[in-house]
CSV table of C-alpha atoms and ligand atoms in Angstrom, one decimal:
chain,number,residue,atom,x,y,z
A,1,MET,CA,0.0,0.0,0.0
A,2,ASN,CA,1.5,3.4,-1.0
A,3,VAL,CA,-0.8,5.7,1.0
A,4,ASN,CA,-0.2,6.4,4.6
A,5,ALA,CA,-3.3,5.1,6.4
A,6,GLU,CA,-2.2,6.5,9.8
A,7,ARG,CA,-1.7,10.1,8.4
A,8,LEU,CA,-5.1,9.9,6.7
A,9,TRP,CA,-6.8,8.7,9.8
A,10,ARG,CA,-5.2,11.3,12.0
A,11,ARG,CA,-6.4,14.0,9.6
A,12,LEU,CA,-9.9,12.6,9.6
A,13,GLU,CA,-10.0,12.7,13.4
A,14,ALA,CA,-8.6,16.2,13.5
A,15,LEU,CA,-11.2,17.6,11.2
A,16,GLY,CA,-14.0,15.6,13.0
A,17,ALA,CA,-13.0,17.4,16.2
A,18,LEU,CA,-13.9,20.8,14.6
A,19,THR,CA,-17.6,20.4,15.3
A,20,ASP,CA,-20.4,22.2,17.1
A,21,PRO,CA,-20.0,20.5,20.5
A,22,GLY,CA,-23.8,20.6,21.1
A,23,SER,CA,-24.7,18.6,18.1
A,24,PRO,CA,-21.8,16.4,16.9
A,25,TYR,CA,-20.9,16.3,14.0
A,26,THR,CA,-21.9,19.7,12.7
A,27,ARG,CA,-19.8,22.0,10.6
A,28,ARG,CA,-22.3,23.9,8.5
A,29,SER,CA,-21.1,25.7,5.3
A,30,PHE,CA,-20.5,29.4,5.7
A,31,SER,CA,-20.1,29.0,9.5
A,32,SER,CA,-17.1,30.0,11.6
A,33,LEU,CA,-16.5,26.3,12.3
A,34,HIS,CA,-16.3,25.7,8.5
A,35,ARG,CA,-13.9,28.6,8.2
A,36,GLN,CA,-11.8,27.1,11.0
A,37,GLY,CA,-11.8,23.8,9.1
A,38,ARG,CA,-10.8,25.5,5.9
A,39,GLN,CA,-7.9,27.2,7.6
A,40,TRP,CA,-6.7,23.8,9.0
A,41,LEU,CA,-7.1,22.2,5.5
A,42,ARG,CA,-5.1,25.0,3.9
A,43,GLU,CA,-2.2,24.2,6.3
A,44,GLN,CA,-2.5,20.5,5.4
A,45,PHE,CA,-2.5,21.3,1.7
A,46,LEU,CA,0.7,23.3,2.2
A,47,ALA,CA,2.3,20.5,4.2
A,48,ALA,CA,1.6,18.2,1.3
A,49,GLY,CA,3.4,20.6,-1.1
A,50,LEU,CA,0.2,21.8,-2.9
A,51,ALA,CA,-0.3,25.3,-4.2
A,52,VAL,CA,-3.4,26.6,-2.4
A,53,SER,CA,-6.1,28.9,-3.8
A,54,VAL,CA,-9.8,29.7,-3.5
A,55,ASP,CA,-11.7,30.2,-6.7
A,56,ALA,CA,-14.5,32.6,-7.4
A,57,GLY,CA,-17.1,29.9,-6.4
A,58,GLY,CA,-15.5,29.6,-2.9
A,59,ASN,CA,-13.9,26.2,-3.6
A,60,LEU,CA,-10.6,25.5,-1.8
A,61,ILE,CA,-8.1,24.0,-4.3
A,62,GLY,CA,-4.7,22.4,-3.6
A,63,ARG,CA,-2.7,21.9,-6.8
A,64,LEU,CA,0.1,19.4,-7.3
A,65,PRO,CA,2.0,20.5,-10.4
A,66,GLY,CA,2.5,17.9,-13.1
A,67,GLU,CA,5.2,17.7,-15.8
A,68,ASP,CA,3.1,19.6,-18.3
A,69,SER,CA,0.7,22.2,-16.9
A,70,GLY,CA,-0.5,22.8,-20.4
A,71,LEU,CA,-2.3,19.4,-20.4
A,72,PRO,CA,-5.9,19.0,-19.2
A,73,ARG,CA,-5.5,18.4,-15.4
A,74,LEU,CA,-6.8,15.7,-13.1
A,75,GLY,CA,-9.0,16.4,-10.1
A,76,SER,CA,-10.4,14.7,-7.0
A,77,GLY,CA,-12.2,15.9,-3.9
A,78,SER,CA,-15.5,16.3,-2.2
A,79,HIS,CA,-16.9,18.6,0.6
A,80,THR,CA,-16.1,19.3,4.3
A,81,ASP,CA,-19.4,20.9,5.2
A,82,THR,CA,-21.9,18.7,7.0
A,83,VAL,CA,-25.7,18.5,7.5
A,84,PRO,CA,-26.9,19.4,11.0
A,85,SER,CA,-25.8,16.6,13.4
A,86,GLY,CA,-24.2,14.8,10.5
A,87,GLY,CA,-21.2,12.5,10.4
A,88,ARG,CA,-17.4,12.7,10.2
A,89,PHE,CA,-17.1,10.9,6.8
A,90,ASP,CA,-19.7,12.2,4.4
A,91,GLY,CA,-17.6,14.4,2.1
A,92,ILE,CA,-14.7,14.7,4.5
A,93,ALA,CA,-13.4,11.2,3.5
A,94,GLY,CA,-13.2,12.3,-0.1
A,95,VAL,CA,-11.3,15.5,0.5
A,96,LEU,CA,-8.8,13.9,2.9
A,97,ALA,CA,-8.3,10.8,0.7
A,98,ALA,CA,-7.5,13.1,-2.3
A,99,LEU,CA,-5.1,15.0,-0.1
A,100,GLU,CA,-3.5,11.8,1.1
A,101,VAL,CA,-3.0,10.6,-2.5
A,102,ALA,CA,-1.4,14.0,-3.5
A,103,HIS,CA,0.8,13.9,-0.3
A,104,THR,CA,1.9,10.3,-1.2
A,105,TYR,CA,2.8,11.3,-4.7
A,106,GLN,CA,4.8,14.1,-3.3
A,107,ASP,CA,6.5,11.9,-0.6
A,108,GLN,CA,7.4,9.2,-3.2
A,109,GLY,CA,8.5,11.6,-5.9
A,110,VAL,CA,5.7,10.4,-8.2
A,111,ARG,CA,5.5,13.1,-11.0
A,112,LEU,CA,2.2,13.0,-12.8
A,113,ARG,CA,2.2,14.3,-16.4
A,114,ARG,CA,-0.8,16.4,-15.5
A,115,ASP,CA,-1.5,18.9,-12.7
A,116,PHE,CA,-3.6,17.2,-10.0
A,117,ASP,CA,-6.2,19.4,-8.1
A,118,VAL,CA,-7.5,18.4,-4.7
A,119,ILE,CA,-10.8,20.2,-4.2
A,120,ASP,CA,-12.9,21.0,-1.2
A,121,PHE,CA,-16.2,22.1,-2.8
A,122,LEU,CA,-18.1,24.9,-1.1
A,123,ALA,CA,-21.5,23.9,0.5
A,124,GLU,CA,-22.3,20.6,-1.1
A,125,GLU,CA,-25.0,20.0,1.5
A,126,PRO,CA,-28.2,22.2,1.4
A,127,SER,CA,-26.9,25.4,3.0
A,128,GLU,CA,-28.8,27.8,5.2
A,129,TYR,CA,-29.5,29.7,2.0
A,130,GLY,CA,-31.4,26.6,0.9
A,131,LEU,CA,-29.1,25.7,-2.0
A,132,SER,CA,-26.7,22.8,-2.2
A,133,ARG,CA,-23.6,22.1,-4.3
A,134,VAL,CA,-22.8,25.9,-4.4
A,135,GLY,CA,-19.2,25.5,-5.3
A,136,SER,CA,-19.6,22.9,-8.0
A,137,ARG,CA,-22.5,24.8,-9.5
A,138,ALA,CA,-20.2,27.8,-9.8
A,139,LEU,CA,-17.8,25.6,-11.8
A,140,THR,CA,-20.5,24.7,-14.3
A,141,GLY,CA,-22.1,28.1,-14.4
A,142,ASP,CA,-25.3,26.9,-12.7
A,143,LEU,CA,-25.6,29.6,-10.0
A,144,SER,CA,-28.3,31.9,-11.3
A,145,ALA,CA,-28.7,35.5,-10.2
A,146,ALA,CA,-31.9,34.3,-8.4
A,147,MET,CA,-29.9,31.7,-6.5
A,148,LEU,CA,-27.2,34.2,-5.6
A,149,ALA,CA,-29.9,36.3,-4.0
A,150,TYR,CA,-31.2,33.5,-1.8
A,151,GLU,CA,-31.2,34.7,1.8
A,152,SER,CA,-30.3,32.8,4.9
A,153,PRO,CA,-32.5,33.1,8.1
A,154,ALA,CA,-29.5,34.8,9.7
A,155,GLY,CA,-29.7,37.5,7.0
A,156,GLY,CA,-27.5,38.1,4.1
A,157,THR,CA,-27.5,36.7,0.5
A,158,LEU,CA,-25.7,33.7,-0.9
A,159,ALA,CA,-23.5,36.1,-2.9
A,160,GLU,CA,-22.4,37.8,0.3
A,161,GLY,CA,-21.7,34.3,1.8
A,162,ILE,CA,-19.6,33.3,-1.1
A,163,ALA,CA,-17.6,36.6,-0.9
A,164,ALA,CA,-17.1,36.1,2.8
A,165,VAL,CA,-15.3,32.8,2.2
A,166,GLY,CA,-13.0,34.3,-0.5
A,167,GLY,CA,-15.1,33.8,-3.6
A,168,ASP,CA,-16.1,36.5,-6.2
A,169,PRO,CA,-19.8,36.5,-6.9
A,170,ALA,CA,-19.4,39.1,-9.7
A,171,ALA,CA,-17.5,36.4,-11.7
A,172,LEU,CA,-20.3,33.8,-11.3
A,173,ASP,CA,-22.4,34.9,-14.3
A,174,ARG,CA,-20.5,32.4,-16.4
A,175,PRO,CA,-18.9,28.9,-15.8
A,176,LEU,CA,-15.6,29.0,-14.0
A,177,LEU,CA,-14.4,26.0,-15.8
A,178,GLY,CA,-14.5,25.3,-19.6
A,179,ASN,CA,-14.9,21.8,-21.0
A,180,GLY,CA,-11.6,20.2,-21.6
A,181,GLU,CA,-9.8,21.9,-18.6
A,182,PHE,CA,-10.1,18.6,-16.7
A,183,ALA,CA,-9.1,15.3,-18.2
A,184,ALA,CA,-10.9,13.4,-15.5
A,185,PHE,CA,-12.4,13.9,-12.0
A,186,VAL,CA,-12.8,11.1,-9.4
A,187,GLU,CA,-14.6,11.5,-6.0
A,188,LEU,CA,-14.2,9.1,-3.1
A,189,HIS,CA,-17.2,8.9,-0.8
A,190,ILE,CA,-18.8,6.7,1.7
A,191,GLU,CA,-21.6,4.7,0.1
A,192,GLN,CA,-24.2,6.1,2.6
A,193,GLY,CA,-26.1,2.9,2.1
A,194,PRO,CA,-25.9,-0.8,3.2
A,195,VAL,CA,-24.9,-2.6,0.0
A,196,LEU,CA,-21.1,-2.9,0.2
A,197,GLU,CA,-21.1,-3.8,3.9
A,198,LYS,CA,-23.9,-6.5,3.3
A,199,GLU,CA,-21.9,-8.0,0.4
A,200,SER,CA,-18.5,-7.6,2.2
A,201,LEU,CA,-17.1,-5.6,-0.6
A,202,SER,CA,-14.4,-3.0,-0.3
A,203,ILE,CA,-15.1,-0.7,-3.3
A,204,GLY,CA,-18.2,0.5,-5.2
A,205,VAL,CA,-17.5,1.6,-8.7
A,206,VAL,CA,-20.3,4.2,-9.3
A,207,THR,CA,-22.2,3.9,-12.6
A,208,ASP,CA,-24.6,6.9,-12.2
A,209,ILE,CA,-25.8,9.5,-9.7
A,210,VAL,CA,-29.4,10.3,-9.1
A,211,GLY,CA,-31.0,13.6,-10.1
A,212,ILE,CA,-32.4,15.7,-7.2
A,213,THR,CA,-35.4,18.1,-7.4
A,214,ARG,CA,-36.1,20.2,-4.4
A,215,MET,CA,-39.3,22.3,-4.2
A,216,ASP,CA,-40.5,24.7,-1.5
A,217,LEU,CA,-44.3,24.1,-0.9
A,218,ALA,CA,-46.3,26.7,1.0
A,219,PHE,CA,-49.8,26.3,2.5
A,220,SER,CA,-51.6,29.3,3.9
A,221,GLY,CA,-54.8,28.8,5.9
A,222,GLN,CA,-56.2,30.5,8.9
A,223,ALA,CA,-55.3,30.4,12.6
A,224,ASP,CA,-58.4,29.8,14.8
A,225,HIS,CA,-59.2,28.5,18.3
A,226,SER,CA,-58.8,24.7,18.2
A,227,GLY,CA,-61.7,24.2,20.7
A,228,THR,CA,-64.4,26.4,19.3
A,229,THR,CA,-63.9,26.3,15.6
A,230,PRO,CA,-66.1,23.6,14.0
A,231,MET,CA,-64.3,21.1,11.7
A,232,THR,CA,-66.5,22.2,8.8
A,233,ILE,CA,-65.2,25.8,8.6
A,234,ARG,CA,-61.5,25.3,9.4
A,235,ARG,CA,-58.8,26.3,7.0
A,236,ASP,CA,-56.1,24.0,8.4
A,237,ALA,CA,-52.8,24.4,6.5
A,238,LEU,CA,-51.3,21.4,8.2
A,239,VAL,CA,-54.0,19.0,7.1
A,240,ALA,CA,-53.5,20.0,3.5
A,241,ALA,CA,-49.7,19.7,3.9
A,242,SER,CA,-50.1,16.3,5.5
A,243,ARG,CA,-52.1,14.9,2.6
A,244,THR,CA,-49.3,16.2,0.3
A,245,VAL,CA,-46.6,14.4,2.4
A,246,ALA,CA,-48.6,11.2,2.2
A,247,ALA,CA,-49.0,11.6,-1.5
A,248,ALA,CA,-45.2,12.0,-1.9
A,249,ASP,CA,-44.7,8.7,0.0
A,250,GLU,CA,-47.3,6.9,-2.1
A,251,GLN,CA,-46.0,8.2,-5.4
A,252,ALA,CA,-42.4,7.0,-4.6
A,253,ARG,CA,-43.7,3.6,-3.4
A,254,ALA,CA,-45.6,3.1,-6.7
A,255,TRP,CA,-42.2,2.9,-8.4
A,256,LEU,CA,-40.6,0.3,-6.1
A,257,ASP,CA,-40.8,-2.6,-8.6
A,258,ARG,CA,-39.9,-0.5,-11.7
A,259,PRO,CA,-36.3,-0.1,-13.1
A,260,GLU,CA,-36.1,3.6,-12.3
A,261,TYR,CA,-34.7,4.5,-8.8
A,262,VAL,CA,-37.2,6.8,-7.1
A,263,VAL,CA,-37.3,8.2,-3.5
A,264,ALA,CA,-39.4,11.1,-2.2
A,265,THR,CA,-38.9,12.9,1.1
A,266,VAL,CA,-40.3,15.8,3.1
A,267,GLY,CA,-37.5,16.3,5.6
A,268,LYS,CA,-38.1,19.9,6.5
A,269,LEU,CA,-41.5,21.2,7.6
A,270,ASP,CA,-42.3,24.4,9.5
A,271,VAL,CA,-45.7,24.9,11.0
A,272,LYS,CA,-47.2,28.3,12.1
A,273,PRO,CA,-48.1,29.3,14.8
A,274,ASN,CA,-47.1,25.8,16.0
A,275,ALA,CA,-49.3,25.9,19.2
A,276,SER,CA,-51.3,23.0,20.5
A,277,ASN,CA,-54.6,24.9,20.7
A,278,VAL,CA,-54.4,26.8,17.5
A,279,VAL,CA,-55.5,25.6,14.1
A,280,PRO,CA,-52.3,25.8,11.9
A,281,SER,CA,-52.4,28.8,9.7
A,282,GLY,CA,-49.3,28.1,7.7
A,283,VAL,CA,-46.9,25.4,6.6
A,284,ASP,CA,-43.6,25.7,4.7
A,285,MET,CA,-42.1,22.5,3.6
A,286,THR,CA,-39.4,21.2,1.3
A,287,LEU,CA,-40.2,18.3,-1.0
A,288,GLU,CA,-37.2,16.3,-2.4
A,289,VAL,CA,-37.6,13.8,-5.2
A,290,ARG,CA,-34.6,11.8,-6.3
A,291,CYS,CA,-34.6,9.7,-9.4
A,292,SER,CA,-32.4,8.0,-12.0
A,293,SER,CA,-34.6,9.5,-14.7
A,294,ASP,CA,-35.2,13.3,-15.0
A,295,SER,CA,-38.5,12.8,-16.9
A,296,VAL,CA,-39.9,10.4,-14.3
A,297,ALA,CA,-38.9,12.8,-11.5
A,298,GLN,CA,-40.7,15.7,-13.3
A,299,SER,CA,-43.9,13.8,-13.6
A,300,ILE,CA,-43.8,12.7,-10.0
A,301,VAL,CA,-43.2,16.2,-8.7
A,302,GLU,CA,-46.1,17.5,-10.9
A,303,GLN,CA,-48.5,14.8,-9.5
A,304,ILE,CA,-47.5,15.6,-5.9
A,305,CYS,CA,-48.1,19.3,-6.5
A,306,GLU,CA,-51.5,18.4,-8.0
A,307,VAL,CA,-52.5,16.7,-4.7
A,308,GLY,CA,-51.3,19.7,-2.8
A,309,LYS,CA,-53.4,22.0,-4.9
A,310,ALA,CA,-56.5,19.8,-4.7
A,311,ALA,CA,-56.2,19.2,-1.0
A,312,SER,CA,-55.7,23.0,-0.4
A,313,GLU,CA,-58.8,23.9,-2.5
A,314,GLN,CA,-60.9,21.4,-0.6
A,315,LEU,CA,-59.8,22.9,2.7
A,316,GLY,CA,-59.9,26.6,1.7
A,317,VAL,CA,-56.1,26.8,2.0
A,318,ALA,CA,-53.9,28.7,-0.5
A,319,PHE,CA,-51.1,26.6,-2.0
A,320,SER,CA,-47.9,27.7,-3.8
A,321,SER,CA,-44.8,25.8,-5.0
A,322,ALA,CA,-41.4,27.0,-6.1
A,323,LEU,CA,-38.4,25.2,-7.4
A,324,VAL,CA,-35.4,25.6,-5.1
A,325,SER,CA,-33.0,23.5,-7.0
A,326,PHE,CA,-32.7,20.8,-9.7
A,327,SER,CA,-29.6,18.7,-10.3
A,328,PRO,CA,-30.0,16.3,-13.3
A,329,ALA,CA,-29.2,12.6,-13.1
A,330,ALA,CA,-25.6,12.0,-14.1
A,331,ALA,CA,-23.9,9.0,-15.8
A,332,CYS,CA,-20.3,8.3,-14.7
A,333,ASP,CA,-17.8,8.1,-17.5
A,334,ALA,CA,-17.2,4.5,-18.7
A,335,GLY,CA,-13.4,5.2,-19.1
A,336,VAL,CA,-13.2,6.5,-15.5
A,337,GLN,CA,-15.2,3.5,-14.3
A,338,GLN,CA,-12.8,1.2,-16.1
A,339,ALA,CA,-9.8,2.9,-14.5
A,340,ILE,CA,-11.3,2.5,-11.0
A,341,GLU,CA,-12.0,-1.2,-11.8
A,342,ALA,CA,-8.4,-1.6,-13.0
A,343,ALA,CA,-7.1,0.1,-9.8
A,344,CYS,CA,-9.3,-2.3,-7.7
A,345,ARG,CA,-7.7,-5.3,-9.5
A,346,GLN,CA,-4.2,-3.8,-9.1
A,347,GLY,CA,-4.7,-3.4,-5.3
A,348,GLY,CA,-6.7,-6.6,-4.9
A,349,ALA,CA,-9.8,-4.8,-3.7
A,350,SER,CA,-13.1,-6.5,-4.0
A,351,TYR,CA,-15.6,-4.3,-5.9
A,352,LYS,CA,-19.0,-4.0,-7.6
A,353,PHE,CA,-20.6,-1.5,-10.0
A,354,MET,CA,-23.5,0.4,-8.4
A,355,ALA,CA,-25.6,3.5,-8.7
A,356,SER,CA,-25.6,6.4,-6.1
A,357,GLY,CA,-28.9,7.4,-4.4
A,358,ALA,CA,-27.0,10.3,-2.9
A,359,GLY,CA,-26.1,13.5,-4.8
A,360,HIS,CA,-22.5,14.5,-5.1
A,361,ASP,CA,-20.3,17.2,-6.5
A,362,ALA,CA,-19.1,14.6,-9.1
A,363,ALA,CA,-22.5,14.9,-10.7
A,364,CYS,CA,-21.7,18.6,-11.5
A,365,MET,CA,-18.2,17.8,-12.6
A,366,SER,CA,-19.6,15.1,-15.0
A,367,LYS,CA,-20.9,18.1,-17.1
A,368,LEU,CA,-17.4,19.4,-17.5
A,369,CYS,CA,-15.2,16.3,-17.9
A,370,PRO,CA,-15.2,12.4,-17.6
A,371,ALA,CA,-16.1,11.9,-13.9
A,372,GLY,CA,-16.5,8.9,-11.7
A,373,MET,CA,-16.8,7.9,-8.0
A,374,ILE,CA,-15.2,5.4,-5.6
A,375,PHE,CA,-17.5,4.3,-2.8
A,376,ILE,CA,-16.3,2.7,0.4
A,377,PRO,CA,-18.5,0.9,2.9
A,378,CYS,CA,-20.0,2.6,6.0
A,379,LEU,CA,-21.2,1.0,9.2
A,380,ASP,CA,-24.9,-0.3,8.9
A,381,GLY,CA,-25.1,1.9,5.8
A,382,ARG,CA,-25.8,4.9,8.0
A,383,SER,CA,-25.0,8.5,7.1
A,384,HIS,CA,-26.2,12.0,7.9
A,385,CYS,CA,-26.1,11.1,11.6
A,386,ALA,CA,-23.5,11.0,14.3
A,387,GLU,CA,-23.3,7.2,14.0
A,388,GLU,CA,-21.8,7.5,10.5
A,389,TRP,CA,-18.6,5.4,10.5
A,390,ALA,CA,-16.0,3.7,8.3
A,391,THR,CA,-12.8,1.9,9.5
A,392,LYS,CA,-9.3,3.1,9.0
A,393,GLU,CA,-8.7,0.1,6.7
A,394,GLN,CA,-11.8,0.8,4.6
A,395,LEU,CA,-10.7,4.4,4.1
A,396,ALA,CA,-7.1,3.4,3.3
A,397,VAL,CA,-8.2,0.8,0.7
A,398,GLY,CA,-10.4,3.5,-0.9
A,399,ALA,CA,-7.5,6.0,-0.9
A,400,GLN,CA,-5.1,3.4,-2.4
A,401,THR,CA,-7.7,2.7,-5.1
A,402,LEU,CA,-7.9,6.5,-5.8
A,403,TYR,CA,-4.1,6.6,-5.9
A,404,ASP,CA,-3.9,3.9,-8.6
A,405,ALA,CA,-6.9,5.2,-10.6
A,406,ILE,CA,-5.5,8.7,-10.8
A,407,ARG,CA,-2.1,7.4,-12.0
A,408,LEU,CA,-3.9,5.2,-14.6
A,409,LEU,CA,-5.9,8.2,-15.8
A,410,ASP,CA,-2.8,10.4,-15.9
A,411,ARG,CA,-1.2,8.1,-18.5
A,412,ARG,CA,-4.3,8.1,-20.8
B,1,HGY,O1,-28.1,14.8,0.0
B,1,HGY,C1,-27.2,14.2,-0.5
B,1,HGY,O2,-27.5,13.3,-1.4
B,1,HGY,C2,-25.8,14.4,-0.3
B,1,HGY,O3,-25.4,13.6,0.9
B,1,HGY,N1,-25.5,15.8,0.0
B,2,MN,MN1,-24.5,14.4,2.5
B,3,MN,MN1,-21.6,14.0,0.5
């Protein structure tokens, strides 16, 4: 094994310690904790001999120069921001594995032909501004002026948030990267599901990444006394919202035995005034539909919104829906998949080809260059929770596979 498993593990533990103590493990994008993490990462990039920069989209980049900087470069990375009370591996494992690979090339005097960028993408998780994959959308030119104006509950726009972490919002009206600047991009990530662990496999070679549609749904009824207001004249926003949540669940279950991968979730729901003896006057909730087919996703979202509209009309509630974000389904490049498979064989790692039900920055990068992903197993398939876990060995096998895959892609 070329990579230094101990160094990689120590870095994972160090970054994991930078968390909101009240709700481990939390390091939200745009927070002071995230900035502390960025500062630490910058020092680690420098220690690995990388040239450090922050691009206009707020992505932190460590570059290992190759023999010919004129060639399209290679890239690897993920994100170091977390969901609230998330884990220590989601995203973080990918950034630190890429850093470990670059550090090992440097230690062992391996000179790639191409420059190799280690990237910590800004705000891969849905941020307080409501938008996810902020940094990778900047690279592909998918940050609209409307998105840059999204506000956070703490005040301030996304554009101001990007500027505060060293980005340049004024430069985001066009893609930061052109096609052909990257020869290939590979992201290592925990599977966030149970398959690899169940089948005792070390590596997942990802074939495609689901598309994700997020909608804000708003229901506006009327607050009334819960004891004296007859059922027949109530305008209960939460009843209308609840029927819509149930419809999302039914819609997704209807696709269980079909080839398309479909999941639907309402994970965020705010009720007003949220008092036990008041008929709810308002509900704001986020509907998320993930699917391997963009057209199927669109029809499911439309049908769920139809139920919301009909239930609201029946209950005298006003209904509105707005698209928050849409990330199309992405196919991983066959050549990159083949390089990852060859790296598994080279390192003797057991593997399987599999799709990703989670969204990743690699899906954005696949619009710019051949992109692929390396999954490593995680304990009980759990993620987006403090119990998220992978072993030092699982992480090291993943990093070694990345080490070999990048070298193979470099010679292409
Ligand atoms: O939500 C996702 O799929 C990713 O973990 N951000
Ligand atoms: Mn995540
Ligand atoms: Mn992630």
